[in-house]
PDB file of C-alpha atoms in Angstrom:
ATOM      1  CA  UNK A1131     -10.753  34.396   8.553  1.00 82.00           C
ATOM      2  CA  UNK A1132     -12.606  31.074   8.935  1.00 96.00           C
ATOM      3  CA  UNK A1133     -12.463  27.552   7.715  1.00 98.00           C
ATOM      4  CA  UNK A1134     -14.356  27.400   4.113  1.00 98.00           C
ATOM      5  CA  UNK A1135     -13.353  23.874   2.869  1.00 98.00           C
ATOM      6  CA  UNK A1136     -12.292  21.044   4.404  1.00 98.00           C
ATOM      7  CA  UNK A1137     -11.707  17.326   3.903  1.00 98.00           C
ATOM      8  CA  UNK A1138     -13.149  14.324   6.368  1.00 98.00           C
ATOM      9  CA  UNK A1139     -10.658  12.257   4.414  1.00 98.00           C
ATOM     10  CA  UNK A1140      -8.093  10.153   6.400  1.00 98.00           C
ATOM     11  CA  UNK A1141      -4.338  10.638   6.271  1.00 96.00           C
ATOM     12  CA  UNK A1142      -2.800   9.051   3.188  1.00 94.00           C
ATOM     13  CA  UNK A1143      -5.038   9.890   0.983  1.00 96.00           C
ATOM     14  CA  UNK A1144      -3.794  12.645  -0.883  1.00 94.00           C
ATOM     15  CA  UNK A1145      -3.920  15.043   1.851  1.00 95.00           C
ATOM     16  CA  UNK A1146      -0.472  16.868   1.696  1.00 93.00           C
ATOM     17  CA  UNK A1147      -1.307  16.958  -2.471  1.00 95.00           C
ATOM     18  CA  UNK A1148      -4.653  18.416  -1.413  1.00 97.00           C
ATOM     19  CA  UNK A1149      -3.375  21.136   0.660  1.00 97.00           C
ATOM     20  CA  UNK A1150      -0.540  22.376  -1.255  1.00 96.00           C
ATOM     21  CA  UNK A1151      -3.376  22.383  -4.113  1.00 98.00           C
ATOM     22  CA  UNK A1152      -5.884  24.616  -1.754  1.00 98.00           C
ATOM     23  CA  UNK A1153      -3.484  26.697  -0.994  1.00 98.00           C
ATOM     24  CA  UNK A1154      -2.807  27.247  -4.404  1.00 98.00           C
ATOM     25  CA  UNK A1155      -6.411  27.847  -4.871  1.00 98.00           C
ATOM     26  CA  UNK A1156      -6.203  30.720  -3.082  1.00 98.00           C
ATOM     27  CA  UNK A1157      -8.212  28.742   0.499  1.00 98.00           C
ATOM     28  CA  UNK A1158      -4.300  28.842   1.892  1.00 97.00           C
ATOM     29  CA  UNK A1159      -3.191  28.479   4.726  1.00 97.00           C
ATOM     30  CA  UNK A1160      -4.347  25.235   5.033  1.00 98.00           C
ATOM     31  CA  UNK A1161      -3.962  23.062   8.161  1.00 98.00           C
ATOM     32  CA  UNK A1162      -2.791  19.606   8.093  1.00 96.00           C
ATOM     33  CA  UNK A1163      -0.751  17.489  10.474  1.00 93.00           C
ATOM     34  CA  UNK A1164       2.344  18.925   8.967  1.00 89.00           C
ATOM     35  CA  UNK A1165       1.233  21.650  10.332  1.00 90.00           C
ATOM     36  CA  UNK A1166       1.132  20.465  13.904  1.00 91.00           C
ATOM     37  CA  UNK A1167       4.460  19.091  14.022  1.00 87.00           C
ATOM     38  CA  UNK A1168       5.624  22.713  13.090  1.00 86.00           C
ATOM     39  CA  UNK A1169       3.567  24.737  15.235  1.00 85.00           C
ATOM     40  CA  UNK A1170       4.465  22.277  18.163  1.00 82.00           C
ATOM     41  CA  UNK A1171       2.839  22.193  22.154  1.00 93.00           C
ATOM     42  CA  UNK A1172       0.033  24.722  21.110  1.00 94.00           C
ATOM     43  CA  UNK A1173      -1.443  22.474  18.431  1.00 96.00           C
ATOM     44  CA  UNK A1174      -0.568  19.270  20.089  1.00 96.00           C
ATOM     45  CA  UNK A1175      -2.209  20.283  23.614  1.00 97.00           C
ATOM     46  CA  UNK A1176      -5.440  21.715  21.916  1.00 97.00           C
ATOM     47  CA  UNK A1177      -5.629  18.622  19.940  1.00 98.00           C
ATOM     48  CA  UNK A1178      -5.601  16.286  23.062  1.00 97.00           C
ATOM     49  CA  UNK A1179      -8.241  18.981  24.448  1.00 98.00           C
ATOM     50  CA  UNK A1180     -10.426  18.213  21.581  1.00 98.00           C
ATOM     51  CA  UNK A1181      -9.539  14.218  21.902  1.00 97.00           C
ATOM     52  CA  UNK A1182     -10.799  14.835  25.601  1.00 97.00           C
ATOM     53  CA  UNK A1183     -14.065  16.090  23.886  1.00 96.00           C
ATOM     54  CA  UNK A1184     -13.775  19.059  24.003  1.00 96.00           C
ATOM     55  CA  UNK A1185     -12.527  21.092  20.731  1.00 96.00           C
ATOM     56  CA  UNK A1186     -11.803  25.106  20.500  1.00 98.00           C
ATOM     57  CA  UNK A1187     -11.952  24.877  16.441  1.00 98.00           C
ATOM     58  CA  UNK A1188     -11.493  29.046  16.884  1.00 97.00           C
ATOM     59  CA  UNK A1189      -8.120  28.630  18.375  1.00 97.00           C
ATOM     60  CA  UNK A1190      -7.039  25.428  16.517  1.00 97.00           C
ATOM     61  CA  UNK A1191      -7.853  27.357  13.230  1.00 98.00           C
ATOM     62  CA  UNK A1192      -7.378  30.342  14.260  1.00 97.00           C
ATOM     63  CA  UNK A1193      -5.457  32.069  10.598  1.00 96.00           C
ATOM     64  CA  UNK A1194      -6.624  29.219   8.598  1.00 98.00           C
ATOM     65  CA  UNK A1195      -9.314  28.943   5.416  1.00 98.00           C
ATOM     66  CA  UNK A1196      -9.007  25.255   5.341  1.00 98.00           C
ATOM     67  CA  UNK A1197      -7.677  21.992   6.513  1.00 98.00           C
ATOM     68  CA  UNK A1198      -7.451  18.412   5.625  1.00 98.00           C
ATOM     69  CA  UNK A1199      -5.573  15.329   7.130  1.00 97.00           C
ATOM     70  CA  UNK A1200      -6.098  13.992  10.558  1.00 97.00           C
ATOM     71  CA  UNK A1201      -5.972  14.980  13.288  1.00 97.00           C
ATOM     72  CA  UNK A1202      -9.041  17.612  11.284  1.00 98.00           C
ATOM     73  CA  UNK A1203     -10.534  13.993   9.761  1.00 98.00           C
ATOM     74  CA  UNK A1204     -10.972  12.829  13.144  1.00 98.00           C
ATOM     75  CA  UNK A1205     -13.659  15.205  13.832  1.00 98.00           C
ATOM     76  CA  UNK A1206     -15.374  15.786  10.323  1.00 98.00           C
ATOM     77  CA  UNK A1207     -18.932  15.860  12.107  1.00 98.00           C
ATOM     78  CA  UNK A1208     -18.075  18.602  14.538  1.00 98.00           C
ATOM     79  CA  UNK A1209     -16.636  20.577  11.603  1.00 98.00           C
ATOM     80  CA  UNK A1210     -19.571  20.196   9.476  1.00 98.00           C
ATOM     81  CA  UNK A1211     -21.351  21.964  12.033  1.00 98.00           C
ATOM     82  CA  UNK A1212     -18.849  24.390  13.051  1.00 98.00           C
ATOM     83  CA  UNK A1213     -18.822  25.345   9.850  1.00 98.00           C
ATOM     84  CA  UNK A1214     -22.143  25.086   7.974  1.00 98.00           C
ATOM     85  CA  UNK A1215     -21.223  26.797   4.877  1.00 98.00           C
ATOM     86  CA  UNK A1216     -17.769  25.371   4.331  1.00 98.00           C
ATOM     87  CA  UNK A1217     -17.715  22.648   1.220  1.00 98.00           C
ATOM     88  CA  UNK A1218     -16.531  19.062   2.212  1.00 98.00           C
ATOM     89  CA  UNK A1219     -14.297  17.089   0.801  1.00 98.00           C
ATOM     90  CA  UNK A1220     -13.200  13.594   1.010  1.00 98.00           C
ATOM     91  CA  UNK A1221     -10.098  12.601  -0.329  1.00 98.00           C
ATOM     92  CA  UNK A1222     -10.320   9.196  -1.256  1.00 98.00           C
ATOM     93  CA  UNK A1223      -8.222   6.113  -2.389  1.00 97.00           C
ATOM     94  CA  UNK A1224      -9.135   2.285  -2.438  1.00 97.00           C
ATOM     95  CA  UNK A1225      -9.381   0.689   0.596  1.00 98.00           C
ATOM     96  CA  UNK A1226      -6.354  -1.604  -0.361  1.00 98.00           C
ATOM     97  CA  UNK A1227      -3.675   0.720  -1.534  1.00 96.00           C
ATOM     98  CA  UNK A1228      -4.918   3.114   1.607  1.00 97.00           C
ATOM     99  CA  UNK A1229      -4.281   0.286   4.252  1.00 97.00           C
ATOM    100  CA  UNK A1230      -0.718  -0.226   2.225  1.00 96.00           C
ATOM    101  CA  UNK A1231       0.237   2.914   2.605  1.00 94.00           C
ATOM    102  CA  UNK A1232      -1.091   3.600   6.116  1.00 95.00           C
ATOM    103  CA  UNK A1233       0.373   0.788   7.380  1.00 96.00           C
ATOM    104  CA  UNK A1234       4.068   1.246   5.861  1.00 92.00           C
ATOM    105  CA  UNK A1235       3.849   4.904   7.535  1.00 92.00           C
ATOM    106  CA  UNK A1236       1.715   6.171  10.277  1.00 93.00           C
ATOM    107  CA  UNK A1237       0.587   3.113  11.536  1.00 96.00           C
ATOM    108  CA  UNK A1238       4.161   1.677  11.952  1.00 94.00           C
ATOM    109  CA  UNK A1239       5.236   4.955  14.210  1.00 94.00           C
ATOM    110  CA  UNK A1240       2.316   4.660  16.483  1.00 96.00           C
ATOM    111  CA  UNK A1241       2.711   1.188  17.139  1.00 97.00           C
ATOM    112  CA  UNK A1242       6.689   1.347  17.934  1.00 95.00           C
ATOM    113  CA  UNK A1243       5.959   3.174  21.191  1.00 96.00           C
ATOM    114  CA  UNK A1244       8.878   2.102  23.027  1.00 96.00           C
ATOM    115  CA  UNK A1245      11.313   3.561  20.280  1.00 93.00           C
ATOM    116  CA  UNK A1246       9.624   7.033  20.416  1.00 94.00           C
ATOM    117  CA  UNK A1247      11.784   9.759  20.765  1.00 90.00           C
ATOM    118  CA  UNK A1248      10.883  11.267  24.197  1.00 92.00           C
ATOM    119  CA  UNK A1249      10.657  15.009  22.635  1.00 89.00           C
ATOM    120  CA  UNK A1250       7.623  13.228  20.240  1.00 90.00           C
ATOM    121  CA  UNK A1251       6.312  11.715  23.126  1.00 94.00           C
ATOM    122  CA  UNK A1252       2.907  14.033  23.770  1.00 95.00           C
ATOM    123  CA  UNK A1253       2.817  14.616  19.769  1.00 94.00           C
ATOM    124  CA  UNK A1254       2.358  11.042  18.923  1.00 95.00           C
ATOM    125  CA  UNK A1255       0.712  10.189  22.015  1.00 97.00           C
ATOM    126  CA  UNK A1256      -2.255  12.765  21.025  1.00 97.00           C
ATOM    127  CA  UNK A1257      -1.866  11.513  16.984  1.00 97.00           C
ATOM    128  CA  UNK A1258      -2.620   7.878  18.265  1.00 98.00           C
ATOM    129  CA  UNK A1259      -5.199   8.835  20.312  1.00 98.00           C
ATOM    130  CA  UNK A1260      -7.175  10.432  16.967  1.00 98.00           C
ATOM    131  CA  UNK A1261      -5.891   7.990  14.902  1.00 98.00           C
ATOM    132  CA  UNK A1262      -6.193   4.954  16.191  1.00 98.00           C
ATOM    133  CA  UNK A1263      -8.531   5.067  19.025  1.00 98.00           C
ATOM    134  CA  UNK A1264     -11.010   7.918  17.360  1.00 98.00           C
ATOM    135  CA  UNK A1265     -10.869   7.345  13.636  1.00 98.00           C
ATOM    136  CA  UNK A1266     -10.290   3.543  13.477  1.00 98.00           C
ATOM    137  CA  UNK A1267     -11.882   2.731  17.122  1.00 98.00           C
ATOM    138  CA  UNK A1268      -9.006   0.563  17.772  1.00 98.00           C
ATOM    139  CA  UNK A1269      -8.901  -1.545  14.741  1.00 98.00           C
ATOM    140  CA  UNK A1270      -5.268  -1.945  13.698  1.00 98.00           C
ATOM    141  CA  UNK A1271      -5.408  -5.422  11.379  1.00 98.00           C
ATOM    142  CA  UNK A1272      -5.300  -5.236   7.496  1.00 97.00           C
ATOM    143  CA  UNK A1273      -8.702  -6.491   6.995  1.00 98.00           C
ATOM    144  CA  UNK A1274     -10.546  -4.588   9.756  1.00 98.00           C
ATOM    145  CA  UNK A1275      -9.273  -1.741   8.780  1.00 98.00           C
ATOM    146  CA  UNK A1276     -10.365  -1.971   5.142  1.00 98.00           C
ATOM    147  CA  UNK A1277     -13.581  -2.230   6.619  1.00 98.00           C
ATOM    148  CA  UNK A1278     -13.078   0.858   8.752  1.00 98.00           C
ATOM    149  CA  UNK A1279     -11.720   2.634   6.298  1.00 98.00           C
ATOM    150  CA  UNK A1280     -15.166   1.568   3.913  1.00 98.00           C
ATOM    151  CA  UNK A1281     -17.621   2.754   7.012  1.00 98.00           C
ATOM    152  CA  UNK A1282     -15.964   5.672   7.255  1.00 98.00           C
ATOM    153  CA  UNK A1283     -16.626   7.139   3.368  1.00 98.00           C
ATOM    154  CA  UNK A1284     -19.714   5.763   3.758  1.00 98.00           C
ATOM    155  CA  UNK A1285     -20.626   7.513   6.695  1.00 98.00           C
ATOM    156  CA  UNK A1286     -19.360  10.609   5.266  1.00 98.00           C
ATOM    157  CA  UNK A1287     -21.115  10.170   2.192  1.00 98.00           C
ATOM    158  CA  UNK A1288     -24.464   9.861   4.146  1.00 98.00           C
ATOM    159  CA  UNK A1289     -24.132  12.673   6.367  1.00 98.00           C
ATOM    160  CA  UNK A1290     -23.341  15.792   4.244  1.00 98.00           C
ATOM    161  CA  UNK A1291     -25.422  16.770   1.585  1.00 98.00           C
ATOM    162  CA  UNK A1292     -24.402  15.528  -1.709  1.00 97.00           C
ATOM    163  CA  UNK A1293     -24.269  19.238  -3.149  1.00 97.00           C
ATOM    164  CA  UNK A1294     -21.825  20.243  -0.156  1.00 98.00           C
ATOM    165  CA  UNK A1295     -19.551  16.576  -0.671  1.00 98.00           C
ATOM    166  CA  UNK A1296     -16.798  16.257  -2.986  1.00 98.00           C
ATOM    167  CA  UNK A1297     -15.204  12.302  -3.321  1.00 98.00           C
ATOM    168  CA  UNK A1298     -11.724  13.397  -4.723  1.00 98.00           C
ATOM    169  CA  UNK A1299      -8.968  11.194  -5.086  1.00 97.00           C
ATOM    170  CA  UNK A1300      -5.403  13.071  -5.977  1.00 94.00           C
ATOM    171  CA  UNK A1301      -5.429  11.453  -9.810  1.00 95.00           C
ATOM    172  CA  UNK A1302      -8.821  13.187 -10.527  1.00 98.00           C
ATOM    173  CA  UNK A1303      -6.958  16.362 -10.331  1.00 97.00           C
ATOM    174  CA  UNK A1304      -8.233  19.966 -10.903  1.00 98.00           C
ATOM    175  CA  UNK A1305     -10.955  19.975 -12.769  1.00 98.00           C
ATOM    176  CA  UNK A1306     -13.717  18.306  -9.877  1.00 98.00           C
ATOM    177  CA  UNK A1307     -11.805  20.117  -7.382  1.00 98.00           C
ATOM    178  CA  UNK A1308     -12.301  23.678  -8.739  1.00 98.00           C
ATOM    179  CA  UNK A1309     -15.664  23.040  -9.895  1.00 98.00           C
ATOM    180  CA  UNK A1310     -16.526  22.307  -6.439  1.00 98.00           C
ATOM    181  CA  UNK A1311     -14.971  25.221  -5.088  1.00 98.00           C
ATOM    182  CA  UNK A1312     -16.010  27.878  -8.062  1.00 98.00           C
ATOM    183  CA  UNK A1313     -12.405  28.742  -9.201  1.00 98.00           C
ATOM    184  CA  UNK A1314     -10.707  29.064 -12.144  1.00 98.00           C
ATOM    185  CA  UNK A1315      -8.114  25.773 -12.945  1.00 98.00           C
ATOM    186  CA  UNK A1316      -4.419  26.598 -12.757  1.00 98.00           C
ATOM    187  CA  UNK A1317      -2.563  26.299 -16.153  1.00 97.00           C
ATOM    188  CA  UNK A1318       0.229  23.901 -13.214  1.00 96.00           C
ATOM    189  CA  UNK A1319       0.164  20.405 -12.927  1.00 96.00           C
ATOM    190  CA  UNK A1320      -1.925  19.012  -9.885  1.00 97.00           C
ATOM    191  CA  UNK A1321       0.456  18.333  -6.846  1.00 94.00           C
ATOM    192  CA  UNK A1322       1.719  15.099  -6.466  1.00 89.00           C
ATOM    193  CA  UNK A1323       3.493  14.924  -3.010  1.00 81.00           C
ATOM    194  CA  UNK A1324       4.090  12.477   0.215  1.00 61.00           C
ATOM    195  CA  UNK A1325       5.447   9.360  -0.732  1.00 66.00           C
ATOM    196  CA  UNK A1326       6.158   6.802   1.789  1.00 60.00           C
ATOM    197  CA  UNK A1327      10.049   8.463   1.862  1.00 66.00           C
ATOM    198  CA  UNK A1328       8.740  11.605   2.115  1.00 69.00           C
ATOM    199  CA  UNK A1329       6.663  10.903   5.158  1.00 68.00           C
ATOM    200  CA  UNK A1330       9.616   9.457   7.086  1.00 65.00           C
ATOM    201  CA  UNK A1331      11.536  13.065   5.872  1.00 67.00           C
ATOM    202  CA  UNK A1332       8.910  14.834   7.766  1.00 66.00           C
ATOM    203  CA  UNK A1333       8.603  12.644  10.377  1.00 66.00           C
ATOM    204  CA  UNK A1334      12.622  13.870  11.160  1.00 65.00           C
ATOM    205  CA  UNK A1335      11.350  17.258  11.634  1.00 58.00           C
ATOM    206  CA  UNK A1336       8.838  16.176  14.129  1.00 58.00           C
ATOM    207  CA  UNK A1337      11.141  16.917  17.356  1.00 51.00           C
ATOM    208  CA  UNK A1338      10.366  18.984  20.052  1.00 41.00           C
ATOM    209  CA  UNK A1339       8.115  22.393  19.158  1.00 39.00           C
TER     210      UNK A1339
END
């Protein structure tokens, strides 16, 4: 089994929508940082490994066709040459409804370090290195991370071969996604999952692995 799709896309962008939807697709399991918090210290410490610069994609992956969501995001270059002939996707949202959301979740953990519970302690530590000091190279203020956030697609977008890149946001929905992919599109609805509660549901699970 290897990785065959995956998406550069940061978190809260439709990424837990996304992967219940591969999976669905039949490109299941799919890693994402829910994924992580339930597979505990293995994940976390080959995660800081990779944050160290040095990433063993065969044993982060290892029983996975695809994966979206940081801390995967973080290193969408190294994937796309791990894994030549695996489609890209970037899961998208504007720039000021991503910051939003960002910002009322992820970003408001990371930055409350002295309230982290200690069993979290190496999870989040690892999540803000790829977060913040990887993905947004320290840039933590509304408007300069809009303008991360903007670099970022772009950069993506300019890197990987337009026939290989897919720009998907969650209300686009099936059809772009399967015709990407070359599958058939389910007769369901397309998920719609991870609302701001939700996150801070998930978040409670996030004790020690």
């Amino acid at each position: 089994m290897t990785i065959k799709v995956f998406s550069a896309g940061f978190g809260r962008t439709g990424t837990l929508s996304l992967k219940q939807a591969l999976e669905q697709l039949g490109f299941g399991p799919c890693h994402h940082m829910e994924e992580v918090i339930k597979t505990g210290p293995a994940q976390v410490q080959l995660w800081s490994e990779a944050a160290d610069g040095k990433p063993d994609f065969k044993a982060i992956f290892d029983g996975y066709q695809s994966a979206v969501d940081w801390p995967t995001a973080a290193f969408w270059r190294e994937m796309a040459a791990a894994y030549p002939d695996a489609k890209v996707i970037l899961s998208s949202r504007t720039p000021e409804s991503w910051v939003k959301s960002f910002s009322d979740t992820i970003l408001k953990v990371l930055l409350d370090r002295p309230n982290w519970p200690p069993p979290m302690t190496d999870w989040l530590t690892m999540v803000t290195r790829v977060v913040i000091d990887r993905s947004l190279g320290g840039v933590t203020d509304p408007e300069g991370m809009i303008e991360v956030f903007k670099a970022h697609e772009a950069a993506v977008k300019a890197a990987i071969p337009a026939d290989r890149l897919l720009v998907h946001s969650a209300k686009d929905g099936w059809e772009p996604l399967c015709a990407h992919l070359g599958v058939p599109i389910p007769a369901t609805p397309y998920p719609r999952t991870n609302s701001t509660e939700e996150f801070f549901e998930l978040m409670k699970g996030a004790g020690p692995g």
